[in-house]
């Protein structure tokens, strides 16, 4: 479509409401329109990255599996709020391939570099 | 300035703020490329909503806004159908009794949000922060 740099900010835990899923749907749609977005997982949003999610009992699709399919849509710019990881005790968690942990300064730079930002 | 609006909030103060913003922006000579409703935001287009006495009928207010200004109001199709928001086509496709979308809204894909985003100077999001 054009070379607009789109940043999606993912701030919600994966289950309980559908905002996390809506963010990923937007990311996939952007990928389909050749405007692969950058994703920033911050605050509760880092919980979306937890490996071995089993949502069978809540009757929804596995969020991490959707995340793992992002490279198929050329979405490979993933950034993760390091302070949030620490807050949830997840510093040693295996992140999706290529995901980069950033500090507050790194997040500010990402926000500044984006032409458009969709915050969920 | 050209704006696109993304409404994630269900009918209530945040979506009402979006409507106020849209009206105020137009009054000041700005333009609204499109208003896109996603996730719980699609409930702003639910025609079968009956607000309690003394409260605002937000879907009707959005509908009136679209009629008066011609600004396009689009409900995300996947968010909409799972919440029972159907236009005539979707109602028929899913064999449901009838359409439930307020006049003035249309149903469309997320591509319309991205298209509006590209075409605008600013995208403003209303709601979503729990």
PDB file of C-alpha atoms in Angstrom:
ATOM      1  CA  UNK A   1       0.000   0.000   0.000  1.00  0.00           C
ATOM      2  CA  UNK A   2       2.761   2.409   0.972  1.00  0.00           C
ATOM      3  CA  UNK A   3       5.822   2.633   3.140  1.00  0.00           C
ATOM      4  CA  UNK A   4       4.028   3.841   6.248  1.00  0.00           C
ATOM      5  CA  UNK A   5       5.771   2.576   9.354  1.00  0.00           C
ATOM      6  CA  UNK A   6       3.042   1.134  11.506  1.00  0.00           C
ATOM      7  CA  UNK A   7       3.593   0.276  15.155  1.00  0.00           C
ATOM      8  CA  UNK A   8       1.062  -1.807  17.056  1.00  0.00           C
ATOM      9  CA  UNK A   9       1.276  -1.584  20.825  1.00  0.00           C
ATOM     10  CA  UNK A  10       0.059  -4.745  22.541  1.00  0.00           C
ATOM     11  CA  UNK A  11      -0.807  -4.006  26.161  1.00  0.00           C
ATOM     12  CA  UNK A  12      -3.347  -6.676  27.026  1.00  0.00           C
ATOM     13  CA  UNK A  13      -3.135 -10.159  28.474  1.00  0.00           C
ATOM     14  CA  UNK A  14      -4.056 -12.826  25.929  1.00  0.00           C
ATOM     15  CA  UNK A  15      -7.346 -14.098  27.367  1.00  0.00           C
ATOM     16  CA  UNK A  16     -10.234 -12.623  29.344  1.00  0.00           C
ATOM     17  CA  UNK A  17     -11.132 -10.154  26.643  1.00  0.00           C
ATOM     18  CA  UNK A  18     -10.561 -10.116  22.920  1.00  0.00           C
ATOM     19  CA  UNK A  19      -8.331  -7.044  22.585  1.00  0.00           C
ATOM     20  CA  UNK A  20      -5.097  -9.035  22.352  1.00  0.00           C
ATOM     21  CA  UNK A  21      -6.636 -11.072  19.566  1.00  0.00           C
ATOM     22  CA  UNK A  22      -7.957  -7.971  17.808  1.00  0.00           C
ATOM     23  CA  UNK A  23      -4.451  -6.500  17.863  1.00  0.00           C
ATOM     24  CA  UNK A  24      -3.045  -9.599  16.185  1.00  0.00           C
ATOM     25  CA  UNK A  25      -5.887  -9.609  13.639  1.00  0.00           C
ATOM     26  CA  UNK A  26      -4.917  -6.036  12.786  1.00  0.00           C
ATOM     27  CA  UNK A  27      -1.267  -7.079  12.489  1.00  0.00           C
ATOM     28  CA  UNK A  28      -2.164  -9.936  10.140  1.00  0.00           C
ATOM     29  CA  UNK A  29      -4.369  -7.664   8.031  1.00  0.00           C
ATOM     30  CA  UNK A  30      -1.538  -5.140   7.811  1.00  0.00           C
ATOM     31  CA  UNK A  31       0.810  -7.941   6.736  1.00  0.00           C
ATOM     32  CA  UNK A  32      -1.671  -8.957   4.043  1.00  0.00           C
ATOM     33  CA  UNK A  33      -1.633  -5.360   2.767  1.00  0.00           C
ATOM     34  CA  UNK A  34       2.151  -5.328   2.491  1.00  0.00           C
ATOM     35  CA  UNK A  35       2.529  -2.982   5.435  1.00  0.00           C
ATOM     36  CA  UNK A  36       4.017  -5.446   7.897  1.00  0.00           C
ATOM     37  CA  UNK A  37       3.820  -3.663  11.247  1.00  0.00           C
ATOM     38  CA  UNK A  38       6.256  -3.557  14.129  1.00  0.00           C
ATOM     39  CA  UNK A  39       4.803  -4.996  17.328  1.00  0.00           C
ATOM     40  CA  UNK A  40       5.657  -3.771  20.798  1.00  0.00           C
ATOM     41  CA  UNK A  41       4.561  -5.919  23.726  1.00  0.00           C
ATOM     42  CA  UNK A  42       4.428  -3.930  26.905  1.00  0.00           C
ATOM     43  CA  UNK A  43       2.890  -4.107  30.391  1.00  0.00           C
ATOM     44  CA  UNK A  44       0.398  -7.009  30.617  1.00  0.00           C
ATOM     45  CA  UNK A  45       0.892  -7.575  26.916  1.00  0.00           C
ATOM     46  CA  UNK A  46       4.096  -9.527  27.575  1.00  0.00           C
ATOM     47  CA  UNK A  47       1.856 -12.319  28.902  1.00  0.00           C
ATOM     48  CA  UNK A  48       0.799 -12.905  25.286  1.00  0.00           C
ATOM     49  CA  UNK A  49       4.273 -14.330  24.717  1.00  0.00           C
ATOM     50  CA  UNK A  50       4.044 -17.085  27.322  1.00  0.00           C
ATOM     51  CA  UNK A  51       4.999 -20.432  25.795  1.00  0.00           C
ATOM     52  CA  UNK A  52       2.869 -23.541  26.265  1.00  0.00           C
ATOM     53  CA  UNK A  53      -0.438 -21.747  26.548  1.00  0.00           C
ATOM     54  CA  UNK A  54      -3.397 -24.106  26.834  1.00  0.00           C
ATOM     55  CA  UNK A  55      -6.679 -22.207  26.378  1.00  0.00           C
ATOM     56  CA  UNK A  56      -8.781 -25.373  25.903  1.00  0.00           C
ATOM     57  CA  UNK A  57     -10.750 -24.721  29.073  1.00  0.00           C
ATOM     58  CA  UNK A  58     -11.612 -21.153  28.113  1.00  0.00           C
ATOM     59  CA  UNK A  59     -12.739 -22.256  24.663  1.00  0.00           C
ATOM     60  CA  UNK A  60     -10.613 -19.966  22.516  1.00  0.00           C
ATOM     61  CA  UNK A  61      -7.741 -20.388  20.131  1.00  0.00           C
ATOM     62  CA  UNK A  62      -4.168 -20.564  21.328  1.00  0.00           C
ATOM     63  CA  UNK A  63      -2.813 -17.033  21.222  1.00  0.00           C
ATOM     64  CA  UNK A  64       0.835 -18.025  21.121  1.00  0.00           C
ATOM     65  CA  UNK A  65       0.162 -20.149  18.011  1.00  0.00           C
ATOM     66  CA  UNK A  66      -1.244 -17.100  16.237  1.00  0.00           C
ATOM     67  CA  UNK A  67       1.844 -15.158  17.326  1.00  0.00           C
ATOM     68  CA  UNK A  68       4.109 -17.873  16.000  1.00  0.00           C
ATOM     69  CA  UNK A  69       2.422 -17.587  12.596  1.00  0.00           C
ATOM     70  CA  UNK A  70       3.379 -13.905  12.220  1.00  0.00           C
ATOM     71  CA  UNK A  71       6.590 -14.620  10.236  1.00  0.00           C
ATOM     72  CA  UNK A  72       4.399 -16.199   7.537  1.00  0.00           C
ATOM     73  CA  UNK A  73       3.001 -12.699   7.018  1.00  0.00           C
ATOM     74  CA  UNK A  74       6.476 -11.134   6.986  1.00  0.00           C
ATOM     75  CA  UNK A  75       5.895  -9.723  10.449  1.00  0.00           C
ATOM     76  CA  UNK A  76       9.217 -10.214  12.181  1.00  0.00           C
ATOM     77  CA  UNK A  77       9.791  -6.964  14.040  1.00  0.00           C
ATOM     78  CA  UNK A  78       8.802  -7.860  17.593  1.00  0.00           C
ATOM     79  CA  UNK A  79       9.892  -5.825  20.600  1.00  0.00           C
ATOM     80  CA  UNK A  80       9.293  -6.678  24.237  1.00  0.00           C
ATOM     81  CA  UNK A  81       9.218  -4.403  27.280  1.00  0.00           C
ATOM     82  CA  UNK A  82      12.051  -5.728  29.453  1.00  0.00           C
ATOM     83  CA  UNK A  83      10.773  -4.096  32.638  1.00  0.00           C
ATOM     84  CA  UNK A  84       7.399  -5.804  32.219  1.00  0.00           C
ATOM     85  CA  UNK A  85       9.118  -9.161  31.703  1.00  0.00           C
ATOM     86  CA  UNK A  86      10.999  -8.602  34.959  1.00  0.00           C
ATOM     87  CA  UNK A  87       7.823  -7.537  36.734  1.00  0.00           C
ATOM     88  CA  UNK A  88       6.142 -10.819  35.838  1.00  0.00           C
ATOM     89  CA  UNK A  89       9.258 -12.882  36.575  1.00  0.00           C
ATOM     90  CA  UNK A  90       9.545 -13.843  32.917  1.00  0.00           C
ATOM     91  CA  UNK A  91      13.054 -12.631  32.165  1.00  0.00           C
ATOM     92  CA  UNK A  92      14.191 -16.168  31.258  1.00  0.00           C
ATOM     93  CA  UNK A  93      11.124 -16.982  29.163  1.00  0.00           C
ATOM     94  CA  UNK A  94      11.884 -18.168  25.616  1.00  0.00           C
ATOM     95  CA  UNK A  95      10.663 -15.379  23.331  1.00  0.00           C
ATOM     96  CA  UNK A  96       9.439 -15.805  19.748  1.00  0.00           C
ATOM     97  CA  UNK A  97      12.329 -15.985  17.305  1.00  0.00           C
ATOM     98  CA  UNK A  98      13.882 -12.612  16.598  1.00  0.00           C
ATOM     99  CA  UNK A  99      12.042 -10.779  19.390  1.00  0.00           C
ATOM    100  CA  UNK A 100      14.134  -8.001  20.905  1.00  0.00           C
ATOM    101  CA  UNK A 101      13.940  -6.935  24.552  1.00  0.00           C
ATOM    102  CA  UNK A 102      13.932  -3.144  24.949  1.00  0.00           C
ATOM    103  CA  UNK A 103      14.153  -0.745  27.888  1.00  0.00           C
ATOM    104  CA  UNK A 104      12.255   2.509  28.344  1.00  0.00           C
ATOM    105  CA  UNK A 105      14.603   4.387  26.055  1.00  0.00           C
ATOM    106  CA  UNK A 106      14.262   1.704  23.388  1.00  0.00           C
ATOM    107  CA  UNK A 107      10.466   1.935  23.585  1.00  0.00           C
ATOM    108  CA  UNK A 108      10.602   5.710  23.242  1.00  0.00           C
ATOM    109  CA  UNK A 109      12.718   5.336  20.111  1.00  0.00           C
ATOM    110  CA  UNK A 110      10.241   2.847  18.637  1.00  0.00           C
ATOM    111  CA  UNK A 111       7.345   5.196  19.310  1.00  0.00           C
ATOM    112  CA  UNK A 112       9.227   8.084  17.741  1.00  0.00           C
ATOM    113  CA  UNK A 113      10.211   6.085  14.660  1.00  0.00           C
ATOM    114  CA  UNK A 114       6.642   5.081  13.812  1.00  0.00           C
ATOM    115  CA  UNK A 115       4.538   7.074  11.337  1.00  0.00           C
ATOM    116  CA  UNK A 116       1.387   5.586  12.758  1.00  0.00           C
ATOM    117  CA  UNK A 117       0.738   3.951  16.050  1.00  0.00           C
ATOM    118  CA  UNK A 118      -2.241   1.837  16.951  1.00  0.00           C
ATOM    119  CA  UNK A 119      -2.472   1.315  20.677  1.00  0.00           C
ATOM    120  CA  UNK A 120      -4.593  -1.491  22.000  1.00  0.00           C
TER     121      UNK A 120
ATOM    122  CA  UNK B   1      -5.543  17.776   9.374  1.00  0.00           C
ATOM    123  CA  UNK B   2      -6.963  14.483   8.175  1.00  0.00           C
ATOM    124  CA  UNK B   3      -7.947  12.058  10.929  1.00  0.00           C
ATOM    125  CA  UNK B   4      -8.914   8.415  11.098  1.00  0.00           C
ATOM    126  CA  UNK B   5     -10.624   7.211  14.267  1.00  0.00           C
ATOM    127  CA  UNK B   6     -10.380   3.760  15.782  1.00  0.00           C
ATOM    128  CA  UNK B   7     -13.067   3.030  18.357  1.00  0.00           C
ATOM    129  CA  UNK B   8     -12.394   0.064  20.644  1.00  0.00           C
ATOM    130  CA  UNK B   9     -14.721   1.198  23.431  1.00  0.00           C
ATOM    131  CA  UNK B  10     -18.311  -0.048  23.681  1.00  0.00           C
ATOM    132  CA  UNK B  11     -21.124   2.533  23.834  1.00  0.00           C
ATOM    133  CA  UNK B  12     -20.288   4.767  26.802  1.00  0.00           C
ATOM    134  CA  UNK B  13     -18.136   7.723  27.640  1.00  0.00           C
ATOM    135  CA  UNK B  14     -15.109   6.818  25.487  1.00  0.00           C
ATOM    136  CA  UNK B  15     -17.130   6.224  22.345  1.00  0.00           C
ATOM    137  CA  UNK B  16     -19.156   9.355  23.086  1.00  0.00           C
ATOM    138  CA  UNK B  17     -15.842  11.235  23.271  1.00  0.00           C
ATOM    139  CA  UNK B  18     -14.951   9.839  19.854  1.00  0.00           C
ATOM    140  CA  UNK B  19     -18.235  11.157  18.460  1.00  0.00           C
ATOM    141  CA  UNK B  20     -17.651  14.568  20.066  1.00  0.00           C
ATOM    142  CA  UNK B  21     -14.123  14.648  18.707  1.00  0.00           C
ATOM    143  CA  UNK B  22     -15.349  13.806  15.214  1.00  0.00           C
ATOM    144  CA  UNK B  23     -17.949  16.576  15.284  1.00  0.00           C
ATOM    145  CA  UNK B  24     -15.511  19.113  16.751  1.00  0.00           C
ATOM    146  CA  UNK B  25     -12.831  18.245  14.190  1.00  0.00           C
ATOM    147  CA  UNK B  26     -15.237  18.716  11.287  1.00  0.00           C
ATOM    148  CA  UNK B  27     -16.477  22.007  12.735  1.00  0.00           C
ATOM    149  CA  UNK B  28     -12.907  23.282  12.814  1.00  0.00           C
ATOM    150  CA  UNK B  29     -12.360  22.418   9.198  1.00  0.00           C
ATOM    151  CA  UNK B  30     -10.494  19.129   9.626  1.00  0.00           C
ATOM    152  CA  UNK B  31     -11.616  16.002   7.861  1.00  0.00           C
ATOM    153  CA  UNK B  32     -12.409  12.501   9.093  1.00  0.00           C
ATOM    154  CA  UNK B  33     -11.254   9.860   6.663  1.00  0.00           C
ATOM    155  CA  UNK B  34     -13.227   7.073   8.315  1.00  0.00           C
ATOM    156  CA  UNK B  35     -14.327   5.831  11.735  1.00  0.00           C
ATOM    157  CA  UNK B  36     -13.445   2.187  12.258  1.00  0.00           C
ATOM    158  CA  UNK B  37     -15.037   0.184  15.075  1.00  0.00           C
ATOM    159  CA  UNK B  38     -13.141  -2.853  16.326  1.00  0.00           C
ATOM    160  CA  UNK B  39     -13.521  -5.372  19.134  1.00  0.00           C
ATOM    161  CA  UNK B  40     -16.162  -4.214  21.692  1.00  0.00           C
ATOM    162  CA  UNK B  41     -16.331  -0.943  19.753  1.00  0.00           C
ATOM    163  CA  UNK B  42     -18.618  -2.579  17.196  1.00  0.00           C
ATOM    164  CA  UNK B  43     -21.438  -2.473  19.762  1.00  0.00           C
ATOM    165  CA  UNK B  44     -21.752   1.229  18.947  1.00  0.00           C
ATOM    166  CA  UNK B  45     -23.536   0.102  15.798  1.00  0.00           C
ATOM    167  CA  UNK B  46     -26.053  -2.245  17.433  1.00  0.00           C
ATOM    168  CA  UNK B  47     -29.503  -1.149  16.315  1.00  0.00           C
ATOM    169  CA  UNK B  48     -31.374  -3.253  18.884  1.00  0.00           C
ATOM    170  CA  UNK B  49     -29.788  -1.324  21.752  1.00  0.00           C
ATOM    171  CA  UNK B  50     -32.381   0.202  24.082  1.00  0.00           C
ATOM    172  CA  UNK B  51     -30.729   2.707  26.426  1.00  0.00           C
ATOM    173  CA  UNK B  52     -32.243   3.195  29.881  1.00  0.00           C
ATOM    174  CA  UNK B  53     -34.492   6.236  30.248  1.00  0.00           C
ATOM    175  CA  UNK B  54     -32.496   9.442  30.538  1.00  0.00           C
ATOM    176  CA  UNK B  55     -29.428   7.964  28.855  1.00  0.00           C
ATOM    177  CA  UNK B  56     -28.186   8.603  25.355  1.00  0.00           C
ATOM    178  CA  UNK B  57     -28.885   6.322  22.447  1.00  0.00           C
ATOM    179  CA  UNK B  58     -25.295   6.195  21.230  1.00  0.00           C
ATOM    180  CA  UNK B  59     -25.857   4.008  18.123  1.00  0.00           C
ATOM    181  CA  UNK B  60     -28.585   6.431  17.003  1.00  0.00           C
ATOM    182  CA  UNK B  61     -26.267   9.419  17.611  1.00  0.00           C
ATOM    183  CA  UNK B  62     -23.539   7.826  15.488  1.00  0.00           C
ATOM    184  CA  UNK B  63     -26.111   7.018  12.805  1.00  0.00           C
ATOM    185  CA  UNK B  64     -27.266  10.645  12.760  1.00  0.00           C
ATOM    186  CA  UNK B  65     -23.647  11.792  12.540  1.00  0.00           C
ATOM    187  CA  UNK B  66     -23.088   9.605   9.477  1.00  0.00           C
ATOM    188  CA  UNK B  67     -26.272  10.872   7.839  1.00  0.00           C
ATOM    189  CA  UNK B  68     -25.415  14.516   8.464  1.00  0.00           C
ATOM    190  CA  UNK B  69     -21.739  14.441   7.589  1.00  0.00           C
ATOM    191  CA  UNK B  70     -21.349  11.538   5.180  1.00  0.00           C
ATOM    192  CA  UNK B  71     -18.424  10.202   7.246  1.00  0.00           C
ATOM    193  CA  UNK B  72     -18.035   6.485   6.774  1.00  0.00           C
ATOM    194  CA  UNK B  73     -18.607   4.311   9.865  1.00  0.00           C
ATOM    195  CA  UNK B  74     -17.234   0.804   9.447  1.00  0.00           C
ATOM    196  CA  UNK B  75     -17.672  -2.136  11.805  1.00  0.00           C
ATOM    197  CA  UNK B  76     -14.929  -4.782  11.689  1.00  0.00           C
ATOM    198  CA  UNK B  77     -16.635  -7.824  10.197  1.00  0.00           C
ATOM    199  CA  UNK B  78     -15.085 -10.473  12.440  1.00  0.00           C
ATOM    200  CA  UNK B  79     -15.678  -8.417  15.608  1.00  0.00           C
ATOM    201  CA  UNK B  80     -19.215  -7.649  14.437  1.00  0.00           C
ATOM    202  CA  UNK B  81     -20.643 -11.014  13.474  1.00  0.00           C
ATOM    203  CA  UNK B  82     -19.396 -12.713  16.641  1.00  0.00           C
ATOM    204  CA  UNK B  83     -21.299 -10.078  18.627  1.00  0.00           C
ATOM    205  CA  UNK B  84     -24.515 -10.433  16.644  1.00  0.00           C
ATOM    206  CA  UNK B  85     -24.055  -7.320  14.526  1.00  0.00           C
ATOM    207  CA  UNK B  86     -25.263  -8.302  11.095  1.00  0.00           C
ATOM    208  CA  UNK B  87     -26.197  -6.339   8.020  1.00  0.00           C
ATOM    209  CA  UNK B  88     -28.719  -7.790   5.556  1.00  0.00           C
ATOM    210  CA  UNK B  89     -26.024  -9.726   3.679  1.00  0.00           C
ATOM    211  CA  UNK B  90     -24.441 -11.229   6.803  1.00  0.00           C
ATOM    212  CA  UNK B  91     -27.857 -12.069   8.305  1.00  0.00           C
ATOM    213  CA  UNK B  92     -28.735 -13.968   5.158  1.00  0.00           C
ATOM    214  CA  UNK B  93     -25.320 -15.641   4.905  1.00  0.00           C
ATOM    215  CA  UNK B  94     -25.486 -16.905   8.495  1.00  0.00           C
ATOM    216  CA  UNK B  95     -29.229 -17.660   8.351  1.00  0.00           C
ATOM    217  CA  UNK B  96     -30.129 -15.276  11.164  1.00  0.00           C
ATOM    218  CA  UNK B  97     -33.543 -13.593  11.562  1.00  0.00           C
ATOM    219  CA  UNK B  98     -32.503 -10.174  10.281  1.00  0.00           C
ATOM    220  CA  UNK B  99     -30.051  -7.296  10.219  1.00  0.00           C
ATOM    221  CA  UNK B 100     -29.095  -5.659  13.538  1.00  0.00           C
ATOM    222  CA  UNK B 101     -26.777  -2.884  12.374  1.00  0.00           C
ATOM    223  CA  UNK B 102     -27.829   0.738  12.800  1.00  0.00           C
ATOM    224  CA  UNK B 103     -28.386   2.680   9.585  1.00  0.00           C
ATOM    225  CA  UNK B 104     -25.301   4.695   8.762  1.00  0.00           C
ATOM    226  CA  UNK B 105     -22.842   1.895   9.631  1.00  0.00           C
ATOM    227  CA  UNK B 106     -21.385  -0.601   7.196  1.00  0.00           C
ATOM    228  CA  UNK B 107     -19.523  -3.856   7.837  1.00  0.00           C
ATOM    229  CA  UNK B 108     -16.032  -4.286   6.402  1.00  0.00           C
ATOM    230  CA  UNK B 109     -12.596  -5.789   6.832  1.00  0.00           C
ATOM    231  CA  UNK B 110      -9.578  -4.565   8.773  1.00  0.00           C
ATOM    232  CA  UNK B 111      -8.055  -3.459   5.493  1.00  0.00           C
ATOM    233  CA  UNK B 112     -10.358  -0.443   5.691  1.00  0.00           C
ATOM    234  CA  UNK B 113      -8.720   0.579   8.985  1.00  0.00           C
ATOM    235  CA  UNK B 114      -5.257   0.302   7.455  1.00  0.00           C
ATOM    236  CA  UNK B 115      -6.316   2.133   4.305  1.00  0.00           C
ATOM    237  CA  UNK B 116      -7.730   4.973   6.419  1.00  0.00           C
ATOM    238  CA  UNK B 117      -4.579   4.995   8.537  1.00  0.00           C
ATOM    239  CA  UNK B 118      -2.365   5.392   5.467  1.00  0.00           C
ATOM    240  CA  UNK B 119      -4.579   8.132   4.064  1.00  0.00           C
ATOM    241  CA  UNK B 120      -4.634  10.157   7.306  1.00  0.00           C
ATOM    242  CA  UNK B 121      -2.252  12.439   9.150  1.00  0.00           C
ATOM    243  CA  UNK B 122      -3.315  11.029  12.510  1.00  0.00           C
ATOM    244  CA  UNK B 123      -5.083   7.953  13.816  1.00  0.00           C
ATOM    245  CA  UNK B 124      -6.807   8.424  17.148  1.00  0.00           C
ATOM    246  CA  UNK B 125      -7.816   5.441  19.260  1.00  0.00           C
ATOM    247  CA  UNK B 126     -10.694   5.626  21.730  1.00  0.00           C
ATOM    248  CA  UNK B 127     -10.920   2.976  24.425  1.00  0.00           C
ATOM    249  CA  UNK B 128      -8.932  -0.203  24.788  1.00  0.00           C
ATOM    250  CA  UNK B 129      -6.980   0.707  27.920  1.00  0.00           C
ATOM    251  CA  UNK B 130      -8.425  -1.537  30.575  1.00  0.00           C
TER     252      UNK B 130
END
